[in-house]
Amino acid sequence: MQPIRTFNVSPFLPDQLQPLRKLAYNLHWDWNVETKDLFRRLDRDLWESSRHNPVLMLGTISQARLQEVAEDEGFLAQMERASRQLDEYLKERTWYRKQRGLGSSQSVASGETQEVNGKPQECFAYFCAEFGLVDCLPIYSGGLGVLAGDHLKSASDLGLPLVAVGLLYQEGYFAQYLNADGWQQERYPINDFYNMPLHLERNPDGSELRIEVDYPGRTVYARIWRVQVGTVPLYLLDTNIEPNNPYDHDITDHLYGGDLDMRIHQEMMLGIGGVRALQALGIKPTVYHLNEGHSAFLILERIRKLIQDEGLSFAEAKQVAQATQLFTTHTPVSAGFDLFPPDKAMYYVGHYANIFGLSREEFLALGREDISNLASPFSMAALAIKTASFINGVSQLHGEVSRVMFQGLWENLPLVEVPITAITNGVHARSVVAKPNQELYDRYLGPSWSEKGAEDPLWDRVASIPDEELWRNHERCRSEMVVYVREHLQKHLRDRGASPAEVAHAQEVLDPGVLTIGFARRFATYKRANLFMRDIERIKKIMRANKDRQLQFVIAGKAHPKDMPGKDLIRQIIHQIREAGIGDQVVFVPDYDIYLARFMVAGCDIWLNTPRRPREASGTSGMKASMNGLPNVSILDGWWDEADYVRTGWPIGHGETYDDPDYEDEVEANALYDLLEKEVVPLFYNRDSEEIPRGWVAKMKDAIKLNTPYFNTARMLRDYSVRGYFPASDRYFTMTTNAYTPAKELASWKRRLFERWYDIKIEDVDITAPPELMVNQAVAVKTLINLAGLTPDDIQVELYQGSVNADGQIVNGLPTVMNYQGTDEHQRSIYTADVIYSSSGLQGLSLRVLPKHENLSSPYEPGLVLWA
Ligand SMILES: *Cc1c(COP(=O)(O)O)cnc(C)c1O
């Protein structure tokens, strides 16, 4: 039955309870223990059955219960406190304003580009295909989404003028359950937007605010929903509306759903639609941050706008867009990037080539890694990199891997100089630290611990937390996790129609007093979830060696619906558990999500991670565990490679990589068994007369003290701001002054540079050095360069020195800028410099020319280097 009319019916709240509505619609409740508690207190059962969704709760709670709490003074007092805390929170976000030398606070989404203390207002737009904020908003699949969610929470904490853009999927990311054989089944919950913490953006006349995006042969419309994350608005596009055709309704149906064509449809909506949505909302970003390449089409739309609205040429428009764009890559394998066949790319977005005045091949070259290969695909990562002025990986090791992967995009540039840097990921402390631990840290460290950097003296106070309190707290977290796991498991077994005996038995799995190892993450095969069961007899022996020194495992994670090897891995684990008869001690908990993750990272004793190095770009669940005092046991990969892995846990191996995966598994599984046997189990069970494992607690404190301040999105956002957002935003203001004059000048300077660059000649290099050189002995170098019509202001000449490896290449080279000394009688420019070698051995020297201009984001931006 089709309705003849639909209404959005809001719950009736008694006057005294009005603040509940405000609290429910700002996700700040997720990281404020007082507010979260308030909703739990409002109706504990409804809190659980609504999937911790306060908006749905307010919509379904009985009027009688509302009347009851409206007269409950305790409840009202707590509500007032929570309400005041939210108001204060929204007012007092000061880090950003202090950094930028601004005055009192101001709302980001107010639209107009106002002047604040003489400075125009800036705005950082953050694009991502998924956001993992709270479990009642299932529009994320795993680590990327949770990271993006934490990015917004910390941006809010720091008061950054950040707005975010994504897609609102009609079907939530799937709920997982296992059939009797252990094979993953997927169920897609339908998201009921009107009962979620979402605001529909409207025009002043009350109608829905809509944007349009051109697709081949038709226009697709989208409406815009807003999620309020503290001070940060997240705008989500929704195409499930009339008059879109049924196919287009489905563009925002599934996260990463459908085939390649659907993928392009989604990415066009995210990138192109996202830019249009911000414009429709009156928001004028000064910086665009692409979190992974899915949104990279946005660059096309930005350039189009600059050409058609601002009257710039393609080169000028690209200059402005690039100067203000950041790109973060999250995968260490090229298979992880979106690649589109050239014809497909042209079919969907080729109309931009006409607007830009580019030929087919010139246009495709924007997204090609190898522009000389006309069959090569259009890569979203290449597009994002070529049009960004700040590019980063998500851990130091991943930065290195990314430089190798994309070195080809910078011809002739030594690997160490490839301008891809790293900002190590973090997690949002107030979201992932369990409530009793937050209260403990608040008490002993002070309330600002969640945002303070490692240099702050408050971290020394971790030592003053009494061992007993920390340990009792932790044991409480473990018990709570065990209780939750049992209930959760029972519910799933009942839903699956399991036998009453099976359901009853789930009440007996795990022992709340036993050393518990947690492993939970997406089930991609490279993460090797079953490595610890490689030698089942050995792990059984360790688990049961001694009645008083047992060991148990809690495992969780979803495989991507199309990842058959990942699903097979889950089934194998289930089968292995059954065959070995260890079902009480090794438990696979279905339907991993943010909520379950938070129990596990606080309630386990060890957090295990066994990826194949260097496949784990960063990994973040281990950081969550650390903040709750869990030591990590992990392969040295991603973030763990740069942590203090001796004091805050145990490393498996020493960072080796292997050619033979089977041998790798063998060696690393054995290393894990040895660690468990010789280190982990003995330390955990070594109790004093008060039953406290003092040595273990010391490691817990190190984990809290050393990892919380660093692997934290507060630090991460400060890094992105200072290294990425602020300089890019400054470039925006530079580029746009006087009707884009500097951008136009830079673009025409670049054109001249490209025209003449290949005629530059290094004509003579004169090195005065004896054949046997001593350490610290100066060598004078003089060179004559024909600048081909460029001036000494346009270029930088550098000596490049370093040791020579077995292949005859200079490694770890160090550049020294040479000094311009005028011209000789043939109008050649003279440059001189001295080099000094501070170490002995075979040392090499080279000389190079790089472009130089004050408005370049870096000398590497034009991609030109001339070597002698
Ligand atoms: C933190 C988190 C992840 C990411 O974990 P990794 O260790 O980075 O793989 C995935 N899913 C959920 C639900 C999380 O909370």
mmCIF file of N, CA, C and O in Angstrom, residues 251-313:
data_model
loop_
_atom_site.group_PDB
_atom_site.id
_atom_site.type_symbol
_atom_site.label_atom_id
_atom_site.label_comp_id
_atom_site.label_asym_id
_atom_site.label_seq_id
_atom_site.Cartn_x
_atom_site.Cartn_y
_atom_site.Cartn_z
ATOM 1 N N ILE A 251 22.151 4.618 -5.858
ATOM 2 C CA ILE A 251 23.534 5.114 -5.784
ATOM 3 C C ILE A 251 23.984 5.173 -4.328
ATOM 4 O O ILE A 251 25.105 4.813 -3.988
ATOM 5 N N THR A 252 23.077 5.603 -3.456
ATOM 6 C CA THR A 252 23.462 5.662 -2.041
ATOM 7 C C THR A 252 22.806 4.521 -1.254
ATOM 8 O O THR A 252 22.441 4.674 -0.093
ATOM 9 N N ASP A 253 22.678 3.379 -1.918
ATOM 10 C CA ASP A 253 22.034 2.252 -1.257
ATOM 11 C C ASP A 253 22.987 1.513 -0.317
ATOM 12 O O ASP A 253 22.674 1.251 0.833
ATOM 13 N N HIS A 254 24.181 1.164 -0.851
ATOM 14 C CA HIS A 254 25.115 0.277 -0.157
ATOM 15 C C HIS A 254 26.487 0.886 -0.110
ATOM 16 O O HIS A 254 26.960 1.378 -1.130
ATOM 17 N N LEU A 255 27.127 0.780 1.004
ATOM 18 C CA LEU A 255 28.545 1.157 1.077
ATOM 19 C C LEU A 255 29.354 0.179 0.216
ATOM 20 O O LEU A 255 29.253 -1.033 0.398
ATOM 21 N N TYR A 256 30.128 0.721 -0.700
ATOM 22 C CA TYR A 256 30.945 -0.082 -1.620
ATOM 23 C C TYR A 256 30.114 -1.183 -2.293
ATOM 24 O O TYR A 256 30.588 -2.293 -2.500
ATOM 25 N N GLY A 257 28.863 -0.864 -2.628
ATOM 26 C CA GLY A 257 28.009 -1.894 -3.221
ATOM 27 C C GLY A 257 28.103 -1.889 -4.730
ATOM 28 O O GLY A 257 28.608 -0.945 -5.340
ATOM 29 N N GLY A 258 27.573 -2.954 -5.349
ATOM 30 C CA GLY A 258 27.436 -2.999 -6.796
ATOM 31 C C GLY A 258 28.724 -3.228 -7.552
ATOM 32 O O GLY A 258 29.755 -3.553 -6.973
ATOM 33 N N ASP A 259 28.618 -3.025 -8.886
ATOM 34 C CA ASP A 259 29.769 -3.297 -9.759
ATOM 35 C C ASP A 259 30.561 -2.013 -10.004
ATOM 36 O O ASP A 259 30.326 -0.992 -9.358
ATOM 37 N N LEU A 260 31.464 -2.106 -10.969
ATOM 38 C CA LEU A 260 32.343 -0.973 -11.244
ATOM 39 C C LEU A 260 31.551 0.275 -11.652
ATOM 40 O O LEU A 260 31.872 1.389 -11.247
ATOM 41 N N ASP A 261 30.500 0.083 -12.431
ATOM 42 C CA ASP A 261 29.685 1.236 -12.853
ATOM 43 C C ASP A 261 29.020 1.894 -11.647
ATOM 44 O O ASP A 261 28.986 3.123 -11.534
ATOM 45 N N MET A 262 28.502 1.067 -10.763
ATOM 46 C CA MET A 262 27.873 1.626 -9.572
ATOM 47 C C MET A 262 28.921 2.361 -8.729
ATOM 48 O O MET A 262 28.654 3.420 -8.161
ATOM 49 N N ARG A 263 30.103 1.788 -8.689
ATOM 50 C CA ARG A 263 31.184 2.422 -7.938
ATOM 51 C C ARG A 263 31.468 3.829 -8.483
ATOM 52 O O ARG A 263 31.627 4.785 -7.728
ATOM 53 N N ILE A 264 31.506 3.945 -9.807
ATOM 54 C CA ILE A 264 31.746 5.266 -10.398
ATOM 55 C C ILE A 264 30.579 6.204 -10.075
ATOM 56 O O ILE A 264 30.782 7.377 -9.735
ATOM 57 N N HIS A 265 29.353 5.664 -10.166
ATOM 58 C CA HIS A 265 28.187 6.492 -9.814
ATOM 59 C C HIS A 265 28.327 7.043 -8.390
ATOM 60 O O HIS A 265 28.068 8.205 -8.131
ATOM 61 N N GLN A 266 28.715 6.167 -7.480
ATOM 62 C CA GLN A 266 28.846 6.594 -6.080
ATOM 63 C C GLN A 266 29.938 7.645 -5.928
ATOM 64 O O GLN A 266 29.778 8.640 -5.235
ATOM 65 N N GLU A 267 31.041 7.388 -6.595
ATOM 66 C CA GLU A 267 32.179 8.296 -6.411
ATOM 67 C C GLU A 267 31.917 9.645 -7.077
ATOM 68 O O GLU A 267 32.423 10.674 -6.619
ATOM 69 N N MET A 268 31.122 9.656 -8.134
ATOM 70 C CA MET A 268 30.730 10.942 -8.724
ATOM 71 C C MET A 268 29.840 11.711 -7.751
ATOM 72 O O MET A 268 29.968 12.921 -7.579
ATOM 73 N N MET A 269 28.931 10.989 -7.115
ATOM 74 C CA MET A 269 28.033 11.666 -6.179
ATOM 75 C C MET A 269 28.830 12.210 -5.001
ATOM 76 O O MET A 269 28.649 13.350 -4.577
ATOM 77 N N LEU A 270 29.736 11.392 -4.482
ATOM 78 C CA LEU A 270 30.531 11.835 -3.334
ATOM 79 C C LEU A 270 31.396 13.052 -3.697
ATOM 80 O O LEU A 270 31.384 14.064 -2.997
ATOM 81 N N GLY A 271 32.130 12.962 -4.803
ATOM 82 C CA GLY A 271 33.081 14.023 -5.137
ATOM 83 C C GLY A 271 32.393 15.244 -5.721
ATOM 84 O O GLY A 271 32.509 16.358 -5.193
ATOM 85 N N ILE A 272 31.653 15.026 -6.801
ATOM 86 C CA ILE A 272 31.034 16.150 -7.509
ATOM 87 C C ILE A 272 29.839 16.659 -6.709
ATOM 88 O O ILE A 272 29.694 17.858 -6.443
ATOM 89 N N GLY A 273 28.984 15.712 -6.296
ATOM 90 C CA GLY A 273 27.819 16.090 -5.494
ATOM 91 C C GLY A 273 28.239 16.749 -4.187
ATOM 92 O O GLY A 273 27.598 17.688 -3.719
ATOM 93 N N GLY A 274 29.329 16.249 -3.606
ATOM 94 C CA GLY A 274 29.806 16.811 -2.338
ATOM 95 C C GLY A 274 30.194 18.276 -2.472
ATOM 96 O O GLY A 274 29.838 19.109 -1.625
ATOM 97 N N VAL A 275 30.919 18.603 -3.539
ATOM 98 C CA VAL A 275 31.309 20.006 -3.753
ATOM 99 C C VAL A 275 30.059 20.866 -3.929
ATOM 100 O O VAL A 275 29.952 21.963 -3.387
ATOM 101 N N ARG A 276 29.099 20.329 -4.677
ATOM 102 C CA ARG A 276 27.862 21.106 -4.914
ATOM 103 C C ARG A 276 27.054 21.270 -3.633
ATOM 104 O O ARG A 276 26.411 22.294 -3.421
ATOM 105 N N ALA A 277 27.062 20.241 -2.791
ATOM 106 C CA ALA A 277 26.307 20.333 -1.540
ATOM 107 C C ALA A 277 26.872 21.457 -0.679
ATOM 108 O O ALA A 277 26.116 22.259 -0.118
ATOM 109 N N LEU A 278 28.193 21.530 -0.584
ATOM 110 C CA LEU A 278 28.776 22.594 0.243
ATOM 111 C C LEU A 278 28.407 23.960 -0.321
ATOM 112 O O LEU A 278 28.084 24.891 0.414
ATOM 113 N N GLN A 279 28.428 24.050 -1.641
ATOM 114 C CA GLN A 279 28.056 25.323 -2.250
ATOM 115 C C GLN A 279 26.590 25.657 -1.937
ATOM 116 O O GLN A 279 26.264 26.778 -1.564
ATOM 117 N N ALA A 280 25.728 24.652 -2.068
ATOM 118 C CA ALA A 280 24.303 24.884 -1.811
ATOM 119 C C ALA A 280 24.073 25.326 -0.372
ATOM 120 O O ALA A 280 23.133 26.057 -0.068
ATOM 121 N N LEU A 281 24.938 24.869 0.531
ATOM 122 C CA LEU A 281 24.795 25.219 1.943
ATOM 123 C C LEU A 281 25.460 26.558 2.257
ATOM 124 O O LEU A 281 25.456 27.008 3.400
ATOM 125 N N GLY A 282 26.077 27.152 1.254
ATOM 126 C CA GLY A 282 26.738 28.443 1.465
ATOM 127 C C GLY A 282 28.094 28.324 2.141
ATOM 128 O O GLY A 282 28.588 29.277 2.737
ATOM 129 N N ILE A 283 28.683 27.141 2.086
ATOM 130 C CA ILE A 283 29.984 26.933 2.742
ATOM 131 C C ILE A 283 31.080 27.077 1.700
ATOM 132 O O ILE A 283 30.995 26.507 0.613
ATOM 133 N N LYS A 284 32.115 27.853 2.023
ATOM 134 C CA LYS A 284 33.205 28.083 1.070
ATOM 135 C C LYS A 284 34.512 27.558 1.641
ATOM 136 O O LYS A 284 35.221 28.273 2.343
ATOM 137 N N PRO A 285 34.827 26.307 1.337
ATOM 138 C CA PRO A 285 36.047 25.733 1.911
ATOM 139 C C PRO A 285 37.296 26.436 1.374
ATOM 140 O O PRO A 285 37.340 26.844 0.220
ATOM 141 N N THR A 286 38.291 26.552 2.251
ATOM 142 C CA THR A 286 39.589 27.040 1.789
ATOM 143 C C THR A 286 40.538 25.866 1.564
ATOM 144 O O THR A 286 41.576 26.029 0.945
ATOM 145 N N VAL A 287 40.192 24.702 2.108
ATOM 146 C CA VAL A 287 41.024 23.511 1.965
ATOM 147 C C VAL A 287 40.113 22.301 1.736
ATOM 148 O O VAL A 287 39.042 22.218 2.337
ATOM 149 N N TYR A 288 40.549 21.407 0.853
ATOM 150 C CA TYR A 288 39.828 20.146 0.651
ATOM 151 C C TYR A 288 40.743 19.004 1.041
ATOM 152 O O TYR A 288 41.888 18.935 0.577
ATOM 153 N N HIS A 289 40.247 18.100 1.880
ATOM 154 C CA HIS A 289 41.043 16.947 2.315
ATOM 155 C C HIS A 289 40.350 15.675 1.842
ATOM 156 O O HIS A 289 39.231 15.382 2.250
ATOM 157 N N LEU A 290 41.036 14.922 0.994
ATOM 158 C CA LEU A 290 40.484 13.671 0.475
ATOM 159 C C LEU A 290 41.008 12.533 1.336
ATOM 160 O O LEU A 290 42.197 12.227 1.301
ATOM 161 N N ASN A 291 40.128 11.930 2.115
ATOM 162 C CA ASN A 291 40.551 10.807 2.931
ATOM 163 C C ASN A 291 40.311 9.535 2.126
ATOM 164 O O ASN A 291 39.194 9.042 2.027
ATOM 165 N N GLU A 292 41.363 9.048 1.488
ATOM 166 C CA GLU A 292 41.337 7.969 0.502
ATOM 167 C C GLU A 292 40.796 8.533 -0.817
ATOM 168 O O GLU A 292 40.199 9.609 -0.852
ATOM 169 N N GLY A 293 41.008 7.781 -1.904
ATOM 170 C CA GLY A 293 40.774 8.349 -3.232
ATOM 171 C C GLY A 293 39.335 8.344 -3.737
ATOM 172 O O GLY A 293 39.073 8.875 -4.813
ATOM 173 N N HIS A 294 38.391 7.771 -2.963
ATOM 174 C CA HIS A 294 37.023 7.638 -3.482
ATOM 175 C C HIS A 294 36.403 8.963 -3.914
ATOM 176 O O HIS A 294 35.543 8.998 -4.774
ATOM 177 N N SER A 295 36.817 10.039 -3.278
ATOM 178 C CA SER A 295 36.179 11.341 -3.554
ATOM 179 C C SER A 295 36.957 12.161 -4.578
ATOM 180 O O SER A 295 36.649 13.328 -4.784
ATOM 181 N N ALA A 296 37.942 11.558 -5.261
ATOM 182 C CA ALA A 296 38.871 12.371 -6.067
ATOM 183 C C ALA A 296 38.221 13.100 -7.238
ATOM 184 O O ALA A 296 38.783 14.073 -7.739
ATOM 185 N N PHE A 297 37.026 12.660 -7.678
ATOM 186 C CA PHE A 297 36.366 13.403 -8.757
ATOM 187 C C PHE A 297 36.070 14.845 -8.341
ATOM 188 O O PHE A 297 35.762 15.683 -9.175
ATOM 189 N N LEU A 298 36.136 15.111 -7.039
ATOM 190 C CA LEU A 298 35.830 16.472 -6.600
ATOM 191 C C LEU A 298 36.757 17.485 -7.244
ATOM 192 O O LEU A 298 36.396 18.637 -7.464
ATOM 193 N N ILE A 299 37.972 17.042 -7.579
ATOM 194 C CA ILE A 299 38.921 17.981 -8.180
ATOM 195 C C ILE A 299 38.379 18.499 -9.516
ATOM 196 O O ILE A 299 38.582 19.654 -9.871
ATOM 197 N N LEU A 300 37.687 17.614 -10.251
ATOM 198 C CA LEU A 300 37.153 18.015 -11.556
ATOM 199 C C LEU A 300 36.119 19.123 -11.378
ATOM 200 O O LEU A 300 36.105 20.113 -12.105
ATOM 201 N N GLU A 301 35.287 18.928 -10.381
ATOM 202 C CA GLU A 301 34.227 19.901 -10.135
ATOM 203 C C GLU A 301 34.818 21.218 -9.614
ATOM 204 O O GLU A 301 34.361 22.307 -9.982
ATOM 205 N N ARG A 302 35.817 21.130 -8.790
ATOM 206 C CA ARG A 302 36.456 22.358 -8.290
ATOM 207 C C ARG A 302 37.057 23.151 -9.446
ATOM 208 O O ARG A 302 36.897 24.364 -9.537
ATOM 209 N N ILE A 303 37.754 22.440 -10.334
ATOM 210 C CA ILE A 303 38.384 23.128 -11.458
ATOM 211 C C ILE A 303 37.304 23.733 -12.372
ATOM 212 O O ILE A 303 37.425 24.869 -12.819
ATOM 213 N N ARG A 304 36.251 22.976 -12.590
ATOM 214 C CA ARG A 304 35.171 23.497 -13.433
ATOM 215 C C ARG A 304 34.613 24.806 -12.869
ATOM 216 O O ARG A 304 34.424 25.784 -13.591
ATOM 217 N N LYS A 305 34.361 24.796 -11.567
ATOM 218 C CA LYS A 305 33.810 26.001 -10.953
ATOM 219 C C LYS A 305 34.759 27.186 -11.102
ATOM 220 O O LYS A 305 34.336 28.314 -11.363
ATOM 221 N N LEU A 306 36.027 26.923 -10.911
ATOM 222 C CA LEU A 306 36.998 28.025 -11.009
ATOM 223 C C LEU A 306 37.072 28.565 -12.441
ATOM 224 O O LEU A 306 37.276 29.748 -12.663
ATOM 225 N N ILE A 307 36.895 27.663 -13.409
ATOM 226 C CA ILE A 307 36.912 28.112 -14.804
ATOM 227 C C ILE A 307 35.631 28.887 -15.127
ATOM 228 O O ILE A 307 35.672 30.011 -15.618
ATOM 229 N N GLN A 308 34.491 28.272 -14.806
ATOM 230 C CA GLN A 308 33.216 28.862 -15.253
ATOM 231 C C GLN A 308 32.726 29.997 -14.358
ATOM 232 O O GLN A 308 32.102 30.929 -14.847
ATOM 233 N N ASP A 309 32.995 29.924 -13.070
ATOM 234 C CA ASP A 309 32.494 30.977 -12.177
ATOM 235 C C ASP A 309 33.510 32.097 -11.984
ATOM 236 O O ASP A 309 33.145 33.241 -11.757
ATOM 237 N N GLU A 310 34.796 31.761 -12.021
ATOM 238 C CA GLU A 310 35.812 32.769 -11.710
ATOM 239 C C GLU A 310 36.587 33.209 -12.945
ATOM 240 O O GLU A 310 37.496 34.028 -12.854
ATOM 241 N N GLY A 311 36.285 32.599 -14.066
ATOM 242 C CA GLY A 311 36.925 33.021 -15.304
ATOM 243 C C GLY A 311 38.396 32.666 -15.421
ATOM 244 O O GLY A 311 39.156 33.336 -16.127
ATOM 245 N N LEU A 312 38.837 31.621 -14.739
ATOM 246 C CA LEU A 312 40.247 31.222 -14.833
ATOM 247 C C LEU A 312 40.449 30.266 -16.013
ATOM 248 O O LEU A 312 39.512 29.627 -16.483
ATOM 249 N N SER A 313 41.685 30.170 -16.453
ATOM 250 C CA SER A 313 42.027 29.150 -17.447
ATOM 251 C C SER A 313 42.158 27.814 -16.720
ATOM 252 O O SER A 313 42.225 27.770 -15.482
#
